[in-house]
XYZ file of N, CA and C in Angstrom:
669
model
N -29.656 -1.362 -27.084
C -28.769 -1.377 -25.757
C -27.638 -1.982 -26.036
N -27.308 -2.818 -26.651
C -26.163 -3.248 -26.733
C -25.110 -2.009 -27.342
N -25.562 -1.639 -28.413
C -24.915 -0.185 -29.092
C -24.804 0.768 -28.242
N -25.569 1.271 -27.406
C -25.635 2.410 -26.464
C -24.606 1.837 -25.611
N -24.634 0.438 -24.855
C -23.454 0.264 -23.888
C -22.156 0.155 -24.629
N -21.740 -0.255 -25.608
C -20.744 -0.389 -26.279
C -20.296 1.313 -26.622
N -20.896 2.184 -27.009
C -20.671 3.458 -27.180
C -20.028 4.076 -25.789
N -20.685 3.681 -24.723
C -20.413 4.495 -23.478
C -18.989 3.951 -22.882
N -18.718 2.667 -23.578
C -17.275 2.159 -23.140
C -16.337 2.628 -24.007
N -16.567 2.946 -25.126
C -15.680 3.588 -26.225
C -15.385 4.844 -25.813
N -16.487 5.678 -25.305
C -16.532 6.962 -24.892
C -15.186 7.308 -23.682
N -15.259 6.282 -22.994
C -14.190 6.526 -21.764
C -12.956 5.537 -21.708
N -12.572 5.082 -23.075
C -11.523 4.043 -23.175
C -10.348 4.742 -22.797
N -10.213 5.837 -22.911
C -8.633 6.504 -22.197
C -8.705 6.524 -20.849
N -9.807 6.461 -20.307
C -9.771 6.624 -18.753
C -9.673 5.449 -18.042
N -9.328 4.164 -18.646
C -9.286 3.156 -17.784
C -7.790 2.972 -17.448
N -7.670 2.691 -16.031
C -6.129 2.685 -15.340
C -6.235 1.658 -14.463
N -5.051 1.278 -14.190
C -4.635 0.278 -13.258
C -5.178 0.889 -11.885
N -5.325 0.334 -10.680
C -5.912 0.595 -9.490
C -4.964 1.400 -8.937
N -3.684 1.238 -9.277
C -2.485 1.647 -8.184
C -1.270 2.060 -9.359
N -0.519 3.179 -8.969
C 0.306 3.672 -10.213
C 1.090 2.492 -10.485
N 0.939 2.439 -12.169
C 1.804 1.324 -12.472
C 3.104 1.968 -13.509
N 4.177 1.440 -13.632
C 5.242 1.806 -14.408
C 6.238 0.686 -14.611
N 7.336 0.949 -15.167
C 8.283 0.018 -15.233
C 8.872 -0.236 -14.070
N 9.605 -1.493 -14.034
C 10.278 -1.909 -12.524
C 11.272 -0.877 -12.157
N 12.165 -0.066 -13.145
C 13.131 0.790 -12.699
C 12.311 2.278 -12.464
N 11.234 2.482 -12.677
C 10.681 3.639 -12.305
C 9.728 3.055 -11.121
N 9.432 2.154 -10.559
C 9.067 1.750 -9.602
C 9.850 1.826 -8.442
N 11.308 1.333 -8.784
C 12.200 1.417 -7.765
C 12.668 3.018 -7.395
N 12.596 3.336 -8.554
C 13.204 5.114 -8.340
C 11.850 5.594 -7.263
N 10.712 5.216 -7.378
C 9.637 6.151 -6.867
C 9.702 5.392 -5.460
N 9.994 4.278 -5.286
C 10.165 3.717 -3.878
C 11.124 4.380 -2.933
N 12.216 4.447 -3.770
C 13.744 4.834 -2.883
C 13.395 6.330 -2.382
N 12.752 6.789 -3.349
C 12.501 8.479 -2.877
C 10.868 8.713 -2.319
N 10.147 7.710 -1.875
C 9.265 7.815 -0.928
C 9.850 7.877 0.397
N 8.977 9.048 1.159
C 9.407 9.001 2.518
C 9.052 7.828 3.561
N 8.149 6.803 2.929
C 7.387 5.877 4.043
C 8.207 4.553 3.739
N 7.818 3.576 4.561
C 8.176 2.275 4.277
C 7.067 1.221 4.834
N 6.719 0.221 4.240
C 7.622 -0.469 3.241
C 6.732 -0.010 2.153
N 7.280 0.358 0.958
C 6.818 0.015 -0.343
C 6.935 -1.363 -0.928
N 5.799 -1.925 -1.150
C 5.461 -2.932 -1.930
C 5.128 -2.763 -3.495
N 5.844 -3.556 -4.139
C 6.267 -3.517 -5.779
C 5.557 -4.890 -6.196
N 4.530 -4.765 -7.056
C 4.188 -5.936 -7.625
C 5.047 -6.370 -8.914
N 5.472 -7.456 -8.875
C 6.423 -8.157 -10.328
C 5.175 -8.818 -10.893
N 4.516 -7.948 -11.512
C 2.964 -8.395 -11.981
C 3.095 -9.548 -13.310
N 4.040 -9.297 -13.948
C 4.388 -10.125 -14.992
C 4.648 -11.503 -14.927
N 5.273 -11.700 -13.815
C 5.630 -13.316 -13.451
C 4.761 -13.404 -12.117
N 3.196 -13.228 -12.371
C 2.751 -13.635 -11.209
C 2.314 -15.209 -11.131
N 2.687 -15.863 -10.392
C 2.222 -17.352 -10.433
C 0.858 -17.765 -10.283
N 0.407 -16.718 -9.647
C -1.374 -17.273 -9.405
C -2.128 -16.740 -10.471
N -1.404 -16.032 -11.509
C -2.297 -15.734 -12.741
C -1.685 -16.545 -13.974
N -0.465 -17.407 -13.735
C -0.136 -18.333 -14.685
C 1.297 -17.976 -14.930
N 2.001 -16.981 -14.182
C 3.316 -16.901 -14.584
C 3.969 -18.174 -13.854
N 5.385 -18.126 -14.333
C 6.117 -19.468 -13.880
C 7.062 -19.227 -12.664
N 6.863 -17.929 -12.254
C 7.863 -17.503 -10.734
C 9.087 -17.516 -10.626
N 9.917 -17.594 -11.974
C 11.320 -17.578 -11.746
C 12.172 -16.776 -12.708
N 11.133 -15.836 -13.368
C 11.938 -14.841 -13.874
C 12.542 -13.635 -13.050
N 14.008 -13.613 -13.305
C 14.820 -12.702 -12.279
C 15.138 -11.264 -12.839
N 14.242 -10.722 -13.465
C 14.201 -9.362 -13.930
C 14.207 -8.261 -12.847
N 13.495 -8.542 -11.949
C 12.976 -7.589 -11.019
C 14.200 -7.738 -9.909
N 14.712 -8.964 -9.538
C 15.984 -9.149 -9.010
C 17.173 -8.548 -9.388
N 17.429 -8.572 -10.710
C 18.374 -8.070 -11.477
C 18.565 -6.491 -11.566
N 17.299 -5.904 -11.691
C 17.011 -4.542 -11.447
C 17.356 -3.850 -10.001
N 16.966 -4.657 -8.903
C 17.415 -4.219 -7.639
C 18.823 -4.170 -7.474
N 19.504 -5.254 -7.970
C 21.102 -5.367 -7.782
C 21.765 -4.365 -8.600
N 21.277 -4.294 -9.790
C 22.063 -3.165 -10.427
C 21.649 -1.683 -10.114
N 20.845 -1.585 -9.519
C 20.632 -0.241 -8.797
C 21.161 0.017 -7.397
N 21.872 -1.055 -6.968
C 22.450 -1.307 -5.635
C 21.628 -0.824 -4.509
N 20.383 -1.223 -4.497
C 19.338 -0.700 -3.669
C 19.968 -1.452 -2.396
N 19.824 -0.390 -1.196
C 20.307 -0.858 -0.010
C 19.477 -1.505 0.823
N 18.172 -1.769 0.494
C 17.450 -2.128 1.551
C 16.107 -2.861 1.033
N 16.270 -4.153 0.639
C 15.025 -4.653 -0.212
C 14.844 -6.241 -0.105
N 13.633 -6.600 -0.389
C 13.381 -7.896 -0.137
C 12.663 -8.388 -1.445
N 12.988 -9.843 -2.144
C 12.346 -9.785 -3.320
C 11.661 -11.633 -2.917
N 10.461 -11.490 -3.136
C 9.948 -12.798 -2.982
C 8.845 -13.206 -4.141
N 9.164 -14.197 -4.667
C 10.440 -15.153 -4.694
C 10.785 -15.527 -6.212
N 11.978 -16.471 -6.022
C 12.509 -16.894 -7.312
C 12.153 -18.438 -7.000
N 11.562 -19.168 -8.080
C 11.520 -20.661 -7.636
C 12.625 -21.120 -8.726
N 13.286 -21.930 -7.937
C 14.516 -22.912 -8.485
C 14.930 -23.703 -7.507
N 14.235 -24.947 -7.894
C 15.042 -26.073 -6.987
C 16.435 -26.321 -7.125
N 17.089 -26.241 -7.960
C 18.298 -26.394 -8.042
C 19.188 -25.351 -6.909
N 18.810 -24.061 -7.125
C 19.338 -23.149 -6.412
C 19.231 -23.308 -4.656
N 17.910 -23.971 -4.575
C 17.594 -24.003 -3.202
C 18.375 -25.226 -2.591
N 18.691 -26.230 -3.499
C 19.401 -27.381 -2.783
C 20.814 -26.879 -2.532
N 21.246 -26.176 -3.352
C 22.818 -25.461 -3.287
C 22.796 -25.043 -2.041
N 22.014 -24.122 -1.678
C 21.877 -23.144 -0.326
C 21.817 -24.311 0.791
N 20.984 -25.388 0.769
C 20.730 -26.134 1.874
C 22.100 -27.077 1.960
N 22.822 -27.193 0.817
C 23.918 -28.002 0.876
C 24.981 -27.049 1.699
N 25.223 -25.827 1.374
C 26.380 -25.151 2.064
C 25.977 -24.634 3.382
N 24.647 -24.391 3.544
C 24.392 -24.051 5.072
C 24.268 -22.663 5.215
N 23.658 -22.168 6.343
C 23.592 -21.060 6.924
C 24.978 -20.098 7.313
N 25.264 -18.880 6.642
C 26.404 -18.293 6.680
C 27.188 -18.351 5.800
N 27.182 -19.572 4.502
C 27.923 -19.560 3.609
C 27.928 -18.894 2.379
N 28.990 -18.604 1.794
C 28.734 -17.716 0.408
C 28.801 -18.888 -0.674
N 27.320 -18.346 -1.558
C 27.195 -19.382 -2.443
C 27.157 -18.637 -3.956
N 27.425 -19.072 -4.938
C 27.201 -18.746 -6.227
C 26.090 -19.629 -6.875
N 25.353 -18.876 -7.484
C 24.028 -19.437 -7.853
C 23.747 -19.018 -9.628
N 23.238 -19.943 -10.156
C 22.621 -19.410 -11.520
C 21.042 -19.338 -11.226
N 20.429 -18.341 -11.000
C 19.084 -18.120 -10.450
C 17.926 -17.903 -11.243
N 17.201 -18.712 -11.223
C 15.857 -18.396 -12.066
C 16.447 -18.755 -13.532
N 15.375 -18.470 -14.395
C 15.410 -18.467 -15.864
C 15.571 -19.994 -16.393
N 15.092 -20.894 -15.699
C 14.764 -22.425 -16.031
C 13.423 -22.826 -16.340
N 12.375 -21.815 -15.997
C 10.931 -22.541 -16.414
C 10.585 -21.296 -17.350
N 11.192 -20.387 -17.503
C 10.855 -19.339 -18.378
C 12.113 -18.486 -19.112
N 13.246 -19.549 -19.864
C 14.162 -18.767 -20.131
C 13.952 -17.739 -21.617
N 12.856 -17.811 -21.917
C 12.382 -16.852 -23.260
C 12.492 -15.471 -22.678
N 11.765 -15.350 -21.358
C 11.656 -13.989 -20.915
C 12.968 -13.345 -20.474
N 13.748 -13.922 -19.979
C 15.057 -13.772 -19.288
C 15.886 -15.110 -18.846
N 17.081 -14.812 -19.079
C 17.858 -16.108 -18.850
C 18.275 -15.957 -17.333
N 18.959 -17.292 -16.583
C 19.303 -17.203 -15.606
C 20.265 -15.840 -15.042
N 20.038 -15.554 -13.713
C 20.950 -14.521 -13.468
C 22.020 -15.277 -12.194
N 23.185 -14.728 -12.461
C 24.380 -15.465 -11.989
C 24.555 -14.431 -10.792
N 24.600 -15.158 -9.739
C 24.479 -14.390 -8.346
C 25.623 -14.762 -7.558
N 26.066 -13.873 -6.674
C 26.861 -14.684 -5.548
C 26.294 -14.024 -4.167
N 26.102 -14.749 -2.956
C 25.348 -14.040 -1.817
C 25.370 -15.092 -0.829
N 25.201 -14.769 0.357
C 25.312 -15.271 1.440
C 24.151 -15.903 2.105
N 23.923 -17.157 2.438
C 22.736 -17.854 2.921
C 22.523 -17.339 4.311
N 21.569 -16.596 4.285
C 20.942 -15.819 5.569
C 19.889 -16.836 6.278
N 18.963 -17.621 5.737
C 18.309 -18.535 6.384
C 17.871 -19.617 5.575
N 17.639 -21.011 6.115
C 16.815 -21.922 5.635
C 15.673 -22.490 6.250
N 14.562 -22.600 5.514
C 13.406 -23.058 6.425
C 13.576 -24.443 6.727
N 13.209 -24.736 8.086
C 13.420 -26.279 8.617
C 12.023 -26.727 8.149
N 12.171 -27.879 7.199
C 11.026 -28.442 6.755
C 11.594 -30.203 6.344
N 10.942 -31.119 6.617
C 11.306 -32.374 6.061
C 10.883 -32.699 4.616
N 10.233 -31.786 4.190
C 9.580 -32.064 2.772
C 10.460 -31.046 1.843
N 11.234 -31.907 0.963
C 12.074 -31.174 0.084
C 11.226 -30.057 -1.017
N 10.216 -30.312 -1.234
C 9.506 -29.406 -2.152
C 8.947 -28.082 -1.447
N 9.099 -28.181 -0.283
C 8.540 -27.060 0.883
C 9.876 -26.178 1.052
N 10.946 -26.384 0.684
C 12.231 -25.926 0.799
C 12.299 -24.387 0.573
N 12.913 -23.571 1.462
C 13.057 -22.285 0.897
C 14.470 -21.444 1.748
N 14.855 -20.655 0.833
C 16.227 -20.200 1.434
C 16.071 -18.813 1.134
N 16.994 -18.181 2.034
C 16.867 -16.526 1.927
C 18.503 -16.228 1.501
N 18.584 -15.481 0.778
C 19.897 -15.138 0.151
C 20.365 -13.628 0.298
N 21.447 -13.400 0.915
C 21.620 -11.886 1.076
C 22.920 -11.309 -0.003
N 22.308 -10.563 -0.943
C 23.340 -9.763 -2.065
C 23.359 -8.459 -1.731
N 24.250 -7.838 -1.142
C 24.311 -6.546 -0.815
C 23.353 -5.877 0.148
N 22.478 -5.248 -0.444
C 21.332 -4.796 0.510
C 19.948 -5.495 0.470
N 20.274 -6.444 -0.700
C 19.071 -7.161 -1.258
C 18.711 -8.857 -0.848
N 18.012 -8.852 -0.199
C 17.500 -10.155 0.231
C 16.359 -11.011 -0.865
N 16.939 -12.174 -1.190
C 16.038 -12.933 -2.166
C 15.636 -13.906 -1.511
N 14.189 -14.232 -1.746
C 13.833 -15.684 -1.103
C 13.636 -16.520 -2.084
N 14.550 -17.721 -2.053
C 14.162 -18.990 -3.065
C 13.405 -20.024 -2.674
N 12.873 -20.587 -3.638
C 11.624 -21.403 -2.902
C 11.985 -22.891 -4.200
N 11.714 -24.067 -3.262
C 11.914 -24.985 -4.586
C 10.931 -25.210 -5.325
N 9.571 -24.734 -5.344
C 8.666 -24.947 -6.263
C 7.932 -23.446 -6.236
N 7.350 -23.078 -7.358
C 6.737 -21.619 -7.263
C 5.552 -21.361 -6.555
N 5.492 -20.378 -5.670
C 4.368 -19.923 -4.991
C 4.287 -18.611 -4.791
N 3.141 -18.179 -4.165
C 3.030 -16.713 -3.854
C 3.498 -16.645 -2.613
N 3.525 -15.247 -2.292
C 3.718 -14.751 -0.895
C 2.557 -13.673 -0.620
N 1.514 -14.297 0.030
C 0.570 -13.268 0.048
C 0.045 -12.630 1.633
N 0.880 -13.563 2.498
C 0.765 -13.099 3.851
C 1.962 -12.840 4.624
N 2.050 -12.159 5.667
C 2.860 -11.297 6.442
C 3.802 -12.638 7.282
N 2.885 -13.740 7.510
C 3.427 -14.938 7.788
C 4.260 -15.509 7.369
N 4.094 -15.407 5.609
C 4.912 -16.206 4.753
C 6.334 -15.591 4.934
N 6.795 -14.128 5.267
C 7.886 -13.552 5.285
C 8.603 -13.923 6.782
N 7.321 -14.015 8.039
C 8.082 -13.950 9.153
C 8.820 -15.395 9.588
N 8.118 -16.517 8.867
C 8.622 -17.883 8.971
C 9.989 -17.837 8.552
N 10.512 -17.079 7.608
C 11.873 -16.982 7.040
C 12.460 -16.005 7.713
N 12.197 -15.358 8.874
C 13.145 -14.543 9.703
C 13.088 -12.946 9.072
N 11.795 -12.693 8.439
C 11.675 -11.293 7.698
C 10.538 -10.629 8.193
N 10.670 -9.546 8.754
C 9.576 -8.615 8.890
C 9.385 -7.403 7.937
N 8.372 -7.583 7.354
C 8.343 -6.598 6.179
C 8.398 -5.356 6.413
N 7.891 -4.832 7.244
C 7.549 -3.586 7.829
C 8.981 -2.738 8.117
N 9.893 -3.552 8.249
C 11.215 -3.249 8.708
C 12.098 -2.708 7.513
N 11.559 -3.030 6.221
C 12.486 -2.713 4.943
C 11.935 -1.774 4.109
N 12.499 -1.126 3.163
C 12.169 0.029 2.532
C 11.549 -0.616 1.217
N 11.985 -1.751 0.802
C 11.106 -2.233 -0.525
C 10.756 -3.490 -0.475
N 10.020 -4.033 -0.556
C 9.480 -5.550 -0.698
C 8.959 -5.846 -2.129
N 9.321 -6.607 -2.818
C 8.841 -6.673 -4.095
C 8.345 -8.286 -3.925
N 6.628 -8.248 -4.324
C 6.120 -9.571 -4.410
C 5.709 -10.101 -5.903
N 5.910 -11.302 -6.204
C 5.275 -11.640 -7.646
C 3.656 -12.224 -7.561
N 3.089 -10.768 -7.843
C 1.379 -10.578 -7.672
C 0.990 -9.773 -8.637
N -0.523 -9.690 -8.795
C -0.536 -8.540 -9.418
C -1.314 -7.402 -8.561
N -2.296 -7.434 -8.595
C -2.828 -6.543 -7.296
C -2.312 -7.059 -5.875
N -2.163 -6.132 -5.048
C -2.048 -6.783 -3.614
C -3.221 -7.532 -2.844
N -3.088 -8.496 -2.359
C -4.041 -9.043 -1.682
C -4.278 -8.288 -0.386
N -5.548 -8.333 0.229
C -5.739 -7.552 1.466
C -4.700 -7.415 2.479
N -4.043 -8.331 2.891
C -3.126 -8.352 4.002
C -1.752 -7.434 3.560
N -1.610 -7.713 2.406
C -0.342 -6.843 1.966
C -0.582 -5.366 1.499
N -1.980 -5.329 1.159
C -2.283 -3.777 0.893
C -2.469 -3.173 2.307
N -2.632 -3.715 3.300
C -2.890 -2.979 4.494
C -1.447 -2.760 4.836
N -0.650 -3.830 4.861
C 0.918 -3.350 5.356
C 1.682 -2.613 4.334
N 1.415 -2.458 3.434
C 2.070 -1.480 2.171
C 1.498 0.128 2.611
N 2.739 0.921 2.881
C 2.546 2.103 3.025
C 2.519 3.042 1.717
N 3.174 2.254 0.584
C 2.849 2.562 -0.813
C 2.930 1.586 -1.622
N 1.819 1.227 -2.755
C 1.780 0.169 -3.454
C 2.181 0.526 -4.769
N 3.168 0.032 -5.545
C 3.206 0.124 -6.889
C 3.218 -1.157 -7.816
N 2.602 -1.042 -9.115
C 2.564 -2.189 -9.772
C 3.528 -1.963 -10.887
N 4.487 -2.887 -11.049
C 5.588 -2.966 -12.047
C 5.150 -3.761 -13.212
N 5.390 -3.295 -14.409
C 4.793 -3.708 -15.659
C 5.878 -4.563 -16.423
N 6.219 -5.767 -15.502
C 7.177 -6.545 -15.926
C 6.796 -7.693 -16.821
N 8.021 -8.034 -17.632
C 7.909 -8.857 -18.836
C 7.128 -10.405 -18.117
N 7.023 -11.204 -18.935
C 6.697 -12.493 -18.205
C 5.204 -13.084 -19.017
N 4.645 -14.363 -18.285
C 3.827 -14.975 -19.011
C 2.495 -14.497 -19.038
N 2.485 -13.418 -17.975
C 1.135 -12.738 -17.764
C 1.383 -11.015 -17.613
N 2.428 -10.709 -18.702
C 2.543 -9.077 -18.887
C 1.274 -8.533 -19.130
N 1.265 -7.675 -18.380
C 0.249 -6.420 -18.325
C 0.088 -5.101 -18.999
N 1.504 -5.222 -19.865
C 1.561 -3.945 -20.760
C 1.221 -4.508 -22.253
N -0.121 -4.484 -22.363
C -0.808 -5.135 -23.511
C -0.151 -4.849 -25.018
N 0.317 -3.300 -24.815
C 0.920 -2.913 -26.302
C 1.942 -3.412 -26.716
N 2.640 -4.141 -25.739
C 4.057 -4.878 -26.249
C 4.091 -6.238 -26.426
N 2.665 -6.691 -26.296
C 2.808 -8.416 -26.358
C 2.854 -8.618 -28.116
N 3.302 -10.000 -28.232
C 3.674 -10.148 -29.946
C 2.417 -10.779 -30.322
N 1.459 -9.855 -30.444
C 0.182 -10.211 -31.308
C 0.489 -10.806 -32.958
N -0.089 -12.042 -32.858
C 0.154 -12.698 -34.454
C -1.243 -12.710 -35.519
N -2.426 -13.043 -34.862
C -3.712 -13.338 -35.429
C -4.665 -12.441 -34.927
N -4.674 -10.980 -34.619
C -5.697 -10.163 -34.341
C -5.788 -9.286 -35.440
N -7.074 -8.701 -35.656
C -7.498 -7.652 -36.744
C -7.033 -6.374 -36.434
N -6.629 -5.818 -37.090
C -6.001 -4.078 -37.092
C -7.044 -3.386 -37.711
N -7.372 -2.078 -37.550
C -7.012 -1.554 -36.201
C -7.637 -2.167 -34.779
N -7.082 -1.872 -33.861
C -7.725 -2.287 -32.611
C -7.225 -1.812 -31.538
N -7.695 -1.224 -30.665
C -7.528 -0.438 -29.416
C -7.029 -1.160 -28.205
N -5.947 -1.061 -27.540
C -5.137 0.224 -27.499
C -4.028 0.125 -28.353
N -3.876 -0.758 -29.268
C -2.378 -0.962 -30.033
C -2.624 0.322 -31.156
N -3.680 0.619 -31.569
C -3.950 1.873 -32.447
C -4.637 2.857 -32.049
N -4.051 3.692 -31.100
C -4.577 4.675 -30.152
C -5.284 5.588 -30.911
N -5.267 5.964 -32.124
C -5.724 7.033 -32.810
C -6.827 6.484 -33.984
N -7.143 5.146 -33.875
C -8.351 4.551 -34.625
C -9.517 5.347 -34.302
N -10.522 5.211 -35.286
C -11.984 5.649 -34.914
C -13.014 4.349 -35.076
N -13.828 4.321 -34.344
C -15.041 3.458 -34.403
C -15.979 3.651 -33.772
N -17.201 2.902 -34.217
C -18.649 3.260 -34.012
C -19.448 1.760 -34.008
N -20.170 1.542 -32.876
C -20.975 0.150 -32.540
C -21.850 0.003 -34.031
N -21.697 -1.177 -34.561
C -22.891 -1.329 -35.230
C -23.660 -2.705 -34.807
């Protein structure tokens, strides 16, 4: 029976897919910009803090800024130093920040940005501080410690209504039910990070070859 089950899995190995469209962050941004509906919610899956990601890889934000996206929200970048700089400057101030790349500098270095402080969360707990920075059409949420944004209220308490924006990038894998219901289109970005979902590009060192899917043309039969 074990051999029968293994043979069934092997026969359909090429049919396994993500539950939503999965592509690079640039391809996801292109698809979002050309989609007629909003919001398009993109999962920054490689830096998902609820799966073990550090939450401070700025590659998705870098891609949004390089593309000069006219209307996007990114939630979030964990960076206590940047948050403190925003609180010291105050709402409406123009700040220069070295953003992210501190918890996981191996995946990506810090992103040097200049933006306007749009919002500061009113809290007495420095660990819960959150700031919203506007850089062109992109607003980035910066948090004092890594955390997910799973609920619409997570955005609303920062003065952001996700449904009003074209693109919302969140550091999650599959969307939790509330975000999935809010998304007119959901996309999974195969971004680098501690929980990179692009299995073929991981730096394996101790696996026996051949192995699927790294060796797509291999042959195998259950023994």
